[in-house]
XYZ file of C-alpha atoms in Angstrom:
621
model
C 19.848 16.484 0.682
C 19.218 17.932 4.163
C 20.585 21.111 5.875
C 21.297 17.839 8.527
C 22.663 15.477 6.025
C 25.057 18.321 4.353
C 26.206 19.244 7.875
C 27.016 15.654 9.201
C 28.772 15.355 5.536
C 30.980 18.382 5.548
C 31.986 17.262 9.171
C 32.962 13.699 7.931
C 34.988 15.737 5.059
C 36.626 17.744 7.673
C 37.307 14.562 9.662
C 38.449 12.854 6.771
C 40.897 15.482 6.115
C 42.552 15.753 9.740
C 42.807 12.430 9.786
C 44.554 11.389 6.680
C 46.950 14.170 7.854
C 47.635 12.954 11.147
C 47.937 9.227 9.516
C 50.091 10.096 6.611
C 52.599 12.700 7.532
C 55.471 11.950 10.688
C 54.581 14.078 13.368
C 55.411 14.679 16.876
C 53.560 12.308 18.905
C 52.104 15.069 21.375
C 50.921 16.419 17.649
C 49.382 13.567 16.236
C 47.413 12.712 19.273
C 46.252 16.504 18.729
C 45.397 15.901 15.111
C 43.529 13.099 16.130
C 41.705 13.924 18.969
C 40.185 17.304 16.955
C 39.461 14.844 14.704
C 37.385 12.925 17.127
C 35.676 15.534 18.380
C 34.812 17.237 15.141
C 33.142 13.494 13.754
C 32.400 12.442 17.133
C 30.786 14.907 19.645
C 27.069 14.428 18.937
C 27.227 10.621 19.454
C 29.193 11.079 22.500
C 26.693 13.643 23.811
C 23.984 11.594 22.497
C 25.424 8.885 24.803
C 25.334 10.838 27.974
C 21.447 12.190 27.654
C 20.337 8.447 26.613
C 22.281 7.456 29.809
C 20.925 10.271 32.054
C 17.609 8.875 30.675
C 17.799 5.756 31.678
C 18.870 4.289 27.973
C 21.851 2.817 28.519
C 22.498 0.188 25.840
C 22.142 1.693 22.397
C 24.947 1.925 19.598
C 25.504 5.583 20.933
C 26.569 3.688 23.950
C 28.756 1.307 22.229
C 30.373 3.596 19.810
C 31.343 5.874 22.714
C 32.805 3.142 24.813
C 35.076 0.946 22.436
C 36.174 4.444 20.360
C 37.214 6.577 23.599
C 38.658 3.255 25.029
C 40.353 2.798 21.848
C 42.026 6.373 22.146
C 42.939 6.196 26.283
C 44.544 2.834 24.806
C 46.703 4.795 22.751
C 44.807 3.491 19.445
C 44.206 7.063 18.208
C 43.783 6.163 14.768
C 41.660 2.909 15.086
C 39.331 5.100 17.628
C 38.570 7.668 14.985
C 38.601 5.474 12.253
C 35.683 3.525 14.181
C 33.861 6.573 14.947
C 34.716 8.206 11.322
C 33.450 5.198 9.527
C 30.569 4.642 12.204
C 29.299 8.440 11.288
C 29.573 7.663 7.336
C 27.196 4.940 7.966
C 24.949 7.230 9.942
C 25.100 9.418 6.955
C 24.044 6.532 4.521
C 21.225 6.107 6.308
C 19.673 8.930 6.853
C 20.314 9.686 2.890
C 18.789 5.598 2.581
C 15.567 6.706 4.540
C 15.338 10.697 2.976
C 15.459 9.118 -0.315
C 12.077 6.210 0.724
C 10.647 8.851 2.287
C 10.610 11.813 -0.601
C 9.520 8.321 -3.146
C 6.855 7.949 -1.215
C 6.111 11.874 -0.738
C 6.721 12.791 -4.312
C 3.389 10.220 -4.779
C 1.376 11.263 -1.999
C 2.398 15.057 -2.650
C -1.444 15.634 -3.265
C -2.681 18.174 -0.562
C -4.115 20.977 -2.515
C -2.615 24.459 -1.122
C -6.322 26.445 -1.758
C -9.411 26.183 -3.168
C -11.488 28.367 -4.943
C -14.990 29.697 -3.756
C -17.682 31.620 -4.667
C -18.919 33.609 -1.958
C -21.073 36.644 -2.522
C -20.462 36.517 -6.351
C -16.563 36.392 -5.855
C -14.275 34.401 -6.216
C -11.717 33.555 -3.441
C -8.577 31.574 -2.285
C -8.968 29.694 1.099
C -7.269 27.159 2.750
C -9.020 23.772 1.846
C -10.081 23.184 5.965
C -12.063 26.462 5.689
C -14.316 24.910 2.422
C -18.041 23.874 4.070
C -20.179 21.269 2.639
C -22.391 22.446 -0.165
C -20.113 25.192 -1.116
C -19.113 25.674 -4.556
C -15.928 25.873 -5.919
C -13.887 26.778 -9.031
C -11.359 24.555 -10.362
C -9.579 25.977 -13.299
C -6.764 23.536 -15.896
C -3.693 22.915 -13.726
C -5.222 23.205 -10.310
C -5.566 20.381 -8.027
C -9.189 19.451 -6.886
C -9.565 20.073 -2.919
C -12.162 18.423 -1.819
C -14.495 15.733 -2.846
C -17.635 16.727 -4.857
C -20.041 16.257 -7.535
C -19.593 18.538 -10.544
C -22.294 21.215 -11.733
C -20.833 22.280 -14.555
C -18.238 22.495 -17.170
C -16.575 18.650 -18.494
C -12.854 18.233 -18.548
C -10.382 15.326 -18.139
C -8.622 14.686 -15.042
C -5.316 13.666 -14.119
C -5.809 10.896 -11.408
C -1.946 9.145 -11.577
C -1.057 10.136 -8.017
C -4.291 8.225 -6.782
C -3.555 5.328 -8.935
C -0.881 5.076 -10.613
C -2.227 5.539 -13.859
C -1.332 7.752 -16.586
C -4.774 7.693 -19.128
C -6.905 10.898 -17.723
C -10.576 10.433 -16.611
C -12.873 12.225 -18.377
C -15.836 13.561 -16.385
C -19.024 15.898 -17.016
C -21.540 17.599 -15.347
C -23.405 15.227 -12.780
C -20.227 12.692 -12.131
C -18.815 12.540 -8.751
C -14.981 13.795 -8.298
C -12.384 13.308 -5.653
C -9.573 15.563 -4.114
C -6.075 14.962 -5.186
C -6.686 14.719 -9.148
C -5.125 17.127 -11.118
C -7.947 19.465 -13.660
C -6.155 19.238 -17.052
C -8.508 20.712 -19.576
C -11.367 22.452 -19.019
C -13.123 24.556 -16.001
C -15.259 22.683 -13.555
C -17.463 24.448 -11.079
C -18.036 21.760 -8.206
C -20.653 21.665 -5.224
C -18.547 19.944 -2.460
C -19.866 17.076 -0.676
C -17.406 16.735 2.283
C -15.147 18.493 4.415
C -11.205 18.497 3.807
C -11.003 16.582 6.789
C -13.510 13.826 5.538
C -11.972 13.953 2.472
C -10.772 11.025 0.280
C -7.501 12.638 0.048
C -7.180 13.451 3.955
C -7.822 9.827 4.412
C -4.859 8.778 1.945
C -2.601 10.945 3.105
C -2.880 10.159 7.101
C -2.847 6.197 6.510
C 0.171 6.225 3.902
C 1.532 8.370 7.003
C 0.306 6.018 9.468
C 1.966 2.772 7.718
C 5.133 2.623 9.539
C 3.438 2.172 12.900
C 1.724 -1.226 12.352
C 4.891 -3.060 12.674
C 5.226 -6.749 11.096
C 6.208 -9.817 13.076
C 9.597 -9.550 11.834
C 10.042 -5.788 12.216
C 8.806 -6.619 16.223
C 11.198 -9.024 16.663
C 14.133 -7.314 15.206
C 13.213 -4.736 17.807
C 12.951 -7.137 20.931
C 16.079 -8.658 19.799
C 17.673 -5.432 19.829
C 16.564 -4.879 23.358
C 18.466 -7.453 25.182
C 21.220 -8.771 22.676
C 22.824 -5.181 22.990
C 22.737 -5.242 26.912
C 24.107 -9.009 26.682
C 27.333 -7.804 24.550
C 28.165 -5.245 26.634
C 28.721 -7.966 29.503
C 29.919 -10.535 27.577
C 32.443 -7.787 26.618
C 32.874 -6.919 30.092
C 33.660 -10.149 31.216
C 35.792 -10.904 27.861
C 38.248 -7.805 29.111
C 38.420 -9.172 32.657
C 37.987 -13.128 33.262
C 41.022 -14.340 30.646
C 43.948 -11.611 31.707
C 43.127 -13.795 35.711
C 43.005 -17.286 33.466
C 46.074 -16.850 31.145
C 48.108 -13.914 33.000
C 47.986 -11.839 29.852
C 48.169 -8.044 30.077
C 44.847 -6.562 30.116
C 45.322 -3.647 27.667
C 45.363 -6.692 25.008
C 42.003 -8.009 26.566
C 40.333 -5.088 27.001
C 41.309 -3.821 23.115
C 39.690 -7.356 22.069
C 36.564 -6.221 24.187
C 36.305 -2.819 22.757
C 37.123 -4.543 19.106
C 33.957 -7.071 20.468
C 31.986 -3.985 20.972
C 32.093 -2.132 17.875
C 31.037 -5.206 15.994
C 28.068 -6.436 18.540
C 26.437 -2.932 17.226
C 22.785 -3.942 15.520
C 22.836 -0.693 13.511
C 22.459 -3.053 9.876
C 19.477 -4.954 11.358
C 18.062 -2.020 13.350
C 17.878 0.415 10.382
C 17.458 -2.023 6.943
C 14.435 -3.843 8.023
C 12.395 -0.904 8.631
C 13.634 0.586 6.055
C 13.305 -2.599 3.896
C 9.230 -2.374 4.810
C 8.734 1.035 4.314
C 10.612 0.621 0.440
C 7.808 -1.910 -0.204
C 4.679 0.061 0.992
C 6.699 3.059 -0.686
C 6.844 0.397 -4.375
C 3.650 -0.510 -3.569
C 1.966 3.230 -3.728
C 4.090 3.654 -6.816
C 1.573 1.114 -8.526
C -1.739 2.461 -6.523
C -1.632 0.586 -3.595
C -2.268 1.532 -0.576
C -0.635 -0.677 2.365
C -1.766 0.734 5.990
C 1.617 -1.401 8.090
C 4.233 -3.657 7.425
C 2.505 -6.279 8.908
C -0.031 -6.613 6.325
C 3.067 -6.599 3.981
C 4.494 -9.376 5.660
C 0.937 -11.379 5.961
C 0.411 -10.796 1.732
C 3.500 -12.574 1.231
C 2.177 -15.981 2.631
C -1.158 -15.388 0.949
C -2.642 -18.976 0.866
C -6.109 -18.236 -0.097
C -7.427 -15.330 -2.421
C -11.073 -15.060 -1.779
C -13.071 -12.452 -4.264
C -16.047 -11.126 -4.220
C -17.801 -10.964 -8.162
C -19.230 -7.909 -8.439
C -17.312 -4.703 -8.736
C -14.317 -6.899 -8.203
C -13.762 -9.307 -11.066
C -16.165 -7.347 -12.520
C -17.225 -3.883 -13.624
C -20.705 -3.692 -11.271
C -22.459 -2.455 -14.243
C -25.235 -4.194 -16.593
C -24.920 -3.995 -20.324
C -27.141 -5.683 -23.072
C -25.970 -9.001 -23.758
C -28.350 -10.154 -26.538
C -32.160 -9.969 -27.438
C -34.249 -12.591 -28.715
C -37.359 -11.205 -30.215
C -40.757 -13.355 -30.873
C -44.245 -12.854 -31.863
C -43.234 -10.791 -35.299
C -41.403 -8.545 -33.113
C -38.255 -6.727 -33.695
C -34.741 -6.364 -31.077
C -34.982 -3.415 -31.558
C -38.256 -2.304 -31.220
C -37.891 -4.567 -28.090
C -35.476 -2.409 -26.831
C -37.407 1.194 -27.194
C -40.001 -0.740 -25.420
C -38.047 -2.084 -22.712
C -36.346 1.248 -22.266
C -39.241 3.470 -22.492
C -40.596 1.169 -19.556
C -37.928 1.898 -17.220
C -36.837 5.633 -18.465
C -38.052 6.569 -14.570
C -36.213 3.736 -12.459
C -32.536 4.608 -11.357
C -32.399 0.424 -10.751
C -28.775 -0.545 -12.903
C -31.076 -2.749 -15.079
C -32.421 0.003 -15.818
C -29.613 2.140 -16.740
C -28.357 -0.269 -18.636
C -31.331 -0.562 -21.382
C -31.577 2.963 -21.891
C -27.712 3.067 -22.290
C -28.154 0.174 -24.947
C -31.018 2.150 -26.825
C -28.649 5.325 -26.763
C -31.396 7.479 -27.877
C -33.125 10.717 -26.699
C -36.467 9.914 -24.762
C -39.151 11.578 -24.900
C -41.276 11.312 -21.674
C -44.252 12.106 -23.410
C -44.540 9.121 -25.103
C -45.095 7.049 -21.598
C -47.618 7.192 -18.962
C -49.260 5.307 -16.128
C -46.086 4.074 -15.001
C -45.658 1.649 -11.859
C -43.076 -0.044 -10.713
C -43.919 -4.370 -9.276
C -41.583 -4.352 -6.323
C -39.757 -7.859 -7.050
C -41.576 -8.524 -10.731
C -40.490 -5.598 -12.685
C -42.505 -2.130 -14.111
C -45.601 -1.696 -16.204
C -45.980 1.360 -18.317
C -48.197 2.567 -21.283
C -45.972 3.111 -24.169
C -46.852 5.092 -27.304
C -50.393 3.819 -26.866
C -49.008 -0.361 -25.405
C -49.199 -1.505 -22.775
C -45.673 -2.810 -21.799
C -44.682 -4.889 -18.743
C -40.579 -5.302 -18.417
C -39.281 -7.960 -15.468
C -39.574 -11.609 -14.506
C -41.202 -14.623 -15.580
C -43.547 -14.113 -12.417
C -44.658 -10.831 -14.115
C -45.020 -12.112 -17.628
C -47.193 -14.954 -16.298
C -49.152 -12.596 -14.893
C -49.427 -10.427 -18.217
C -50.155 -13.073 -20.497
C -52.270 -16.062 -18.725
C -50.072 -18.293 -19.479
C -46.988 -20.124 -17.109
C -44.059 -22.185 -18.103
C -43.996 -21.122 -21.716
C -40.736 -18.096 -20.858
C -37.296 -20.003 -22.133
C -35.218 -18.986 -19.288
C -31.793 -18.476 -20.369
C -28.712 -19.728 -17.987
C -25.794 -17.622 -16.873
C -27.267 -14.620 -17.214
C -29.897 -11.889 -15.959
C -33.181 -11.551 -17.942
C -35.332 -8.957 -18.559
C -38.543 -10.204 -19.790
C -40.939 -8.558 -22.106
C -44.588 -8.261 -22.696
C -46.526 -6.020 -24.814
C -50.186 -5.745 -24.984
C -50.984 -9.064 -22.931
C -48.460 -10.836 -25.789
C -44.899 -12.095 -24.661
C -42.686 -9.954 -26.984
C -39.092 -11.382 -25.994
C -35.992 -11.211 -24.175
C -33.244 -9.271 -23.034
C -30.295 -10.704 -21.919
C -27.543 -8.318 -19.603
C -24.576 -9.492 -17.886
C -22.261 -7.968 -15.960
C -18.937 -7.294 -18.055
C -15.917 -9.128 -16.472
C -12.877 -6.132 -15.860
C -10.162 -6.342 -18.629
C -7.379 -7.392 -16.645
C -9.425 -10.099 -14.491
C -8.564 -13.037 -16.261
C -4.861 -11.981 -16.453
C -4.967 -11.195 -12.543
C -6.251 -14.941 -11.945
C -3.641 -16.570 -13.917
C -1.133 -14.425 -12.262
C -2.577 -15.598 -8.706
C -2.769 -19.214 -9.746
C 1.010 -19.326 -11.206
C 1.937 -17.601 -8.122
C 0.655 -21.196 -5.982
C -2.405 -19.193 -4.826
C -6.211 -20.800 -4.770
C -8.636 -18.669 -6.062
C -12.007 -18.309 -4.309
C -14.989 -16.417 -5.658
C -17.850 -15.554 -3.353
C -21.584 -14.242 -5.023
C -25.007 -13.232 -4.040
C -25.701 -14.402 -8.097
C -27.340 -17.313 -8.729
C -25.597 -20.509 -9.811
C -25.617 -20.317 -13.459
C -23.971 -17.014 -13.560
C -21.786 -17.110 -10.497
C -20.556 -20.489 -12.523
C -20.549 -18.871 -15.811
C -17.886 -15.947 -14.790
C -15.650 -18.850 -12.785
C -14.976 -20.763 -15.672
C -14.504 -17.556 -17.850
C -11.722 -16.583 -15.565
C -10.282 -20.128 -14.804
C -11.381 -20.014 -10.511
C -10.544 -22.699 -8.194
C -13.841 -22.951 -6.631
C -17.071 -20.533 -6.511
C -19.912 -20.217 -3.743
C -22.827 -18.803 -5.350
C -26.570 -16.437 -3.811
C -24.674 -15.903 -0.684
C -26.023 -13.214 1.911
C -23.215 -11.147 3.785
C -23.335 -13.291 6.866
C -22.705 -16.193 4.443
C -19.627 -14.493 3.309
C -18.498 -14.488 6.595
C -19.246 -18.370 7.789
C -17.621 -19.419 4.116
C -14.354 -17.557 4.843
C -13.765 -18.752 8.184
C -14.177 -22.222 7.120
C -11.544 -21.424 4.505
C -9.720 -20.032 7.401
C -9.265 -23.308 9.474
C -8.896 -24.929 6.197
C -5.609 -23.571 5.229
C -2.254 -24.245 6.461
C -0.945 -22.795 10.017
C 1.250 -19.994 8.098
C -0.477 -19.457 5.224
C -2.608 -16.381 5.165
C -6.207 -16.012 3.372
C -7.140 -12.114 1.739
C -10.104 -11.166 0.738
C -11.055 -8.546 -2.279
C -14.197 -6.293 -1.966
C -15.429 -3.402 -2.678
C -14.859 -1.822 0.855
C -18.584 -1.406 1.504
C -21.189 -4.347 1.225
C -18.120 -6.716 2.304
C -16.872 -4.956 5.272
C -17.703 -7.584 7.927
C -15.570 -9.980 5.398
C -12.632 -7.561 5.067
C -12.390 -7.705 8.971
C -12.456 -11.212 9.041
C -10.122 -11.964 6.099
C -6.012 -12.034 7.615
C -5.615 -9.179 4.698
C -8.541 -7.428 3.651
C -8.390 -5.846 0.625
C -10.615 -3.259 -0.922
C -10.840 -2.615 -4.757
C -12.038 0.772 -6.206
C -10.799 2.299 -3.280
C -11.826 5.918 -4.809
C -14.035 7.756 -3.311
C -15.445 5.294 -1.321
C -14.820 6.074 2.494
C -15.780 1.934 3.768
C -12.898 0.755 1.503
C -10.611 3.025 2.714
C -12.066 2.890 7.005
C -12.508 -1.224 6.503
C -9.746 -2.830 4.574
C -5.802 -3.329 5.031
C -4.968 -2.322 2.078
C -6.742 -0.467 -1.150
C -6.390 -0.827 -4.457
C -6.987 2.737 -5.838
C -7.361 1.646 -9.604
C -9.546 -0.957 -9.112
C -7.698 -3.561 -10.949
C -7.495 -7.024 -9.748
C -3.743 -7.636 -11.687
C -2.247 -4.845 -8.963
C -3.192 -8.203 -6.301
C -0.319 -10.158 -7.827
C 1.945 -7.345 -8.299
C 1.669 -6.523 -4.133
C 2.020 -9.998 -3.489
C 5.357 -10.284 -5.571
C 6.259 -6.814 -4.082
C 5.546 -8.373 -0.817
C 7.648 -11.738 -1.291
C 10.679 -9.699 -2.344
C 10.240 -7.297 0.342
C 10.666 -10.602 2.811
C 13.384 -12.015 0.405
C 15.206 -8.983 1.123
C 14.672 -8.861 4.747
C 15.644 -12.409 5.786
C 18.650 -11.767 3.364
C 19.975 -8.746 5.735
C 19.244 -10.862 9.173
C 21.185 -13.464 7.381
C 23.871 -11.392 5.825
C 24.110 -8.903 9.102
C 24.491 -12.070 11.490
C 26.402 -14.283 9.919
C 29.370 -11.774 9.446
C 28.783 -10.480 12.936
C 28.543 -13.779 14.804
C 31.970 -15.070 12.690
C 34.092 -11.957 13.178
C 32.651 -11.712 16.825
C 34.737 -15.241 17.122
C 37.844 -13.770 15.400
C 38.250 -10.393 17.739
C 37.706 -12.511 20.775
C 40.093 -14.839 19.527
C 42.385 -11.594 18.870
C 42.826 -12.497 15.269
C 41.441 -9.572 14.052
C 40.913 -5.459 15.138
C 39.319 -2.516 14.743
C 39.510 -1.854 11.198
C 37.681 -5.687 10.780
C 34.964 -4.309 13.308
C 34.644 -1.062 11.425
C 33.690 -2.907 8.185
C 31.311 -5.751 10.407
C 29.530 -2.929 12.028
C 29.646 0.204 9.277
C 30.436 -2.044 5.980
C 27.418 -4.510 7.016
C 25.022 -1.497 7.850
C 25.975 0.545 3.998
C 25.257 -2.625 2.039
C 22.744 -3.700 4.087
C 20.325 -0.364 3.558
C 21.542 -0.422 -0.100
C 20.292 -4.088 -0.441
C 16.578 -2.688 1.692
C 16.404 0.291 -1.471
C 15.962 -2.435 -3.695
C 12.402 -2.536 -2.382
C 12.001 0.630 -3.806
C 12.551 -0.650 -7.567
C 9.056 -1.473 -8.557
C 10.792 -3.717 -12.072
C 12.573 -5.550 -9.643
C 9.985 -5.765 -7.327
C 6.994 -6.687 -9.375
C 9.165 -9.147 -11.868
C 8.086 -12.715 -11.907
């Protein structure tokens, strides 16, 4: 709780007291208007002050406004204790919801509490504490177990596993080694780790989270926008449809005004949009706050709001649905030769190339190589490399290069659904090797999810047919558009775009860097992997820091709920003020009934917009 919060509650206690003492015991008159009036001012003076500067400002119609007119009207009426009540109850409310938006706010800063307080540099042989803005580019740093990384940066040495749940919700550590890249905000568990930074704080993936989760609240949705405008000129029209309530009927039936202009103050109280005012923000900011709980990353309400009509879900295939790295599939082996023999070869051949393909044989022969046993390497730009092997001449790539190596054309089996590295040694085609691209764990889980949810799934691939087709059915997609170019990303989405219905939305999941021209085309554009990659973060609407495609059904339930919630306190906060509205001007009800349609509405209204922050009730089915 706040020094603010405890103050504003030990005045309400104070209140509370003076006026249960001026209500229950019989005093003077002169006395109890005393009681009551200290009362007032005690609970009361800040709103009433608050009233004046907004006024002197040229903000007239607020619920500072209103509270101040119907409760000191209430008290020149001679309705002491209905005029504190209002303004007692009124200020318990106020309390509620600053508590209501202290307790989103420290969710969502207990996550996002990731700014490292110092780093550690070597300068001149020592080691010092500065303030992470002071750390250059190329400097080294010392991380030691416990510490926070600062700063982004590749590692030179020492391995360790890192703690990365703030970034993504996550509780199995990362375990990383000398030559992996590492970001700021992860937490050093185990061993020492001497980095060489490769950004500034500022550029930092962790100054980037922290000033868009910071940013969030001020991309408003469509609802949040209207709440506001509505705000803006309902209050103004109450206070003259109470104006005119406490003068037109005392000249139509001859009543006295004092019981005209008591049903006017009454009127008032309960026109006050506090409930709508405060729980729809707050109901947003309790889903982008649920939604960072599971590592999501939501830069406004508004692209909360658009995810919960998500129509289409349009994904790209690699590094999306799945992992955006090669590994060996199978080998078929021919001319007396053996897989894995095969293999060396095939490896041997590419030990130079960084090319994935690459990577991936020499991860699949998982064996020491010695670069003495190649020479006269040279790589075929779009056939593949040729290299002398332990004494062979090897050639490793398509079927254009093996026709080339061996005379002979058409006689390669070319296997579907899959990429192929061919083999030839010494002029003699030697075999296959078949890698494929390993679909994520949870993608198959994440498309059921989507599809039970009413969504069509969309998958978008530069691959060729057979494999873009291949991974589809795997994963149960709606339709697939396969050796697409960016700009045919682009063309393909927009014709999805006019294709779907007028308030349905479309997304689109990328990895934040080859897709950006889709992500700003897409309604929502969505980047997975969002660590440590600076286009993900810059391009999309929201990131998924995990990189896993089952978090894209858990924002869109968090999303749904979020809007279930909100339309429930428009509904809930209107109804009950448009039908006791009707009573007070009909005088069959008072103050106390406006004190519950105005406070009442407003406390279970913001306790209704904390649901959002329950991520098992927001992410049930």
């Amino acid at each position: 709780m706040t020094r603010k919060q405890k103050h504003l509650l030990a005045r309400i206690v104070i209140a509370a007291i003076l006026f249960f003492a001026g209500s229950l015991f019989y005093l003077p008159e002169y006395m109890e208007a005393g009681i009551f009036l200290i009362c007032y001012i005690v609970v009361g003076w800040d709103i009433v002050w608050k009233a004046i500067t907004n006024i002197l400002h040229g903000q007239v119609f607020d619920e500072n406004f209103l509270m101040t007119i119907a409760t000191i009207g209430a008290l020149v009426l001679g309705e002491h204790s209905e005029g504190v009540a209002v303004m007692l109850f009124y200020q318990v409310g106020e309390w509620f919801q600053s508590y209501a938006v202290s307790k989103s706010r420290k969710s969502i800063a207990s996550l996002m509490d990731i700014r490292p307080d110092y780093a550690n540099v070597q300068r001149n042989g020592e080691l010092i504490q500065v303030d992470p803005d002071e750390v250059q580019i190329g400097d080294t740093i010392i991380v030691k177990p416990g510490e926070r990384i600062p700063l982004d940066g590749t590692i030179l040495k020492g391995s360790s596993a890192l703690d990365t749940s703030a970034l993504t919700g996550e509780s199995m550590p990362r375990e990383v080694e000398p030559g992996m890249e590492v970001i700021s905000g992860c937490i050093n568990q185990t061993g020492i780790l001497t980095i060489c930074t490769t950004k500034e704080f500022g550029e930092s993936t962790i100054a980037k989270i922290l000033d868009l989760v910071e940013n969030a609240s001020d991309k408003k949705g469509r609802t949040e926008n209207f709440i506001t405008h509505f705000a803006r000129y309902y209050t103004p029209a109450v206070v003259f449809a109470a104006l005119a309530l406490a003068i037109l009927p005392p000249f139509i039936t001859g009543q006295a005004f004092s019981i005209w202009i008591y049903r006017a103050l009454t009127f008032l109280v309960i026109s006050c949009p506090c409930a709508l005012v405060i729980s729809i923000p707050l109901s947003f900011f309790g889903g982008i706050g649920g939604a960072s709980k599971i590592g999501v990353l939501v830069k406004g309400s508004n692209y909360l709001e658009a995810m919960s009509k998500a129509e289409y879900i349009v994904m790209d295939k690699t590094g999306t649905l799945t992992e955006g790295k090669f590994h060996v599939e199978k080998i078929w082996a021919e001319a007396g030769f053996e897989e894995n023999q095969l293999l060396e070869y095939a490896a041997l051949a590419e030990c130079y190339s960084n090319h994935p393909i690459s990577q991936s044989l020499r991860e699949a022969y998982g064996k020491e190589i010695d670069s003495g046993d190649v020479c006269d390497v040279s790589e075929l730009a779009g056939k593949g490399v040729k290299a002398v092997v332990k004494g062979h001449k090897v050639a490793a790539g398509n079927k254009k290069l093996m026709e080339e190596e061996t005379g002979h054309k058409g006689e390669f089996e070319i296997y579907k659904g899959s990429t192929q590295v061919l083999i030839a040694i010494d002029g003699v085609y030697g075999g296959c090797i078949l890698l494929a691209d390993k679909l994520k764990d949870d993608s198959q889980e994440a498309i059921s999810q989507l599809k039970a949810g009413g969504i069509k799934t969309v998958m978008l691939t530069g691959d060729g047919k057979e494999a873009g087709e291949k991974a589809a059915l795997q994963l149960g997609i709606d339709k697939v558009y396969t050796r697409l170019l960016p700009a045919d990303k682009v063309r393909i989405v927009e014709e999805l775009m006019e294709n779907k219905s007028d308030k349905g939305k479309l997304v689109f999941v990328g990895d934040g860097i080859n897709d950006a021209p889709v992500l700003a085309r897409a309604d929502v554009g969505v980047a997975m992997g969002g660590l440590g990659s600076d286009a993900a973060i810059e391009a999309a609407d929201m990131v998924i820091m995990n990189d896993q495609p089952s978090k894209l059904a858990q924002v869109i339930r968090i999303s749904r709920k979020t809007m279930t919630i909100v339309r429930e306190n428009i509904v809930f906060a209107l109804g009950i003020k448009a039908l006791v509205l009707i009573l007070s001007a009909l005088g069959l009800v008072g103050l106390w009934a406006a004190v519950f349609a105005d406070v009442g509405v407003s406390v279970i209204a913001i306790i209704n917009a904390l649901r959002c922050l329950n991520i098992r009730f927001a992410t049930s089915k």
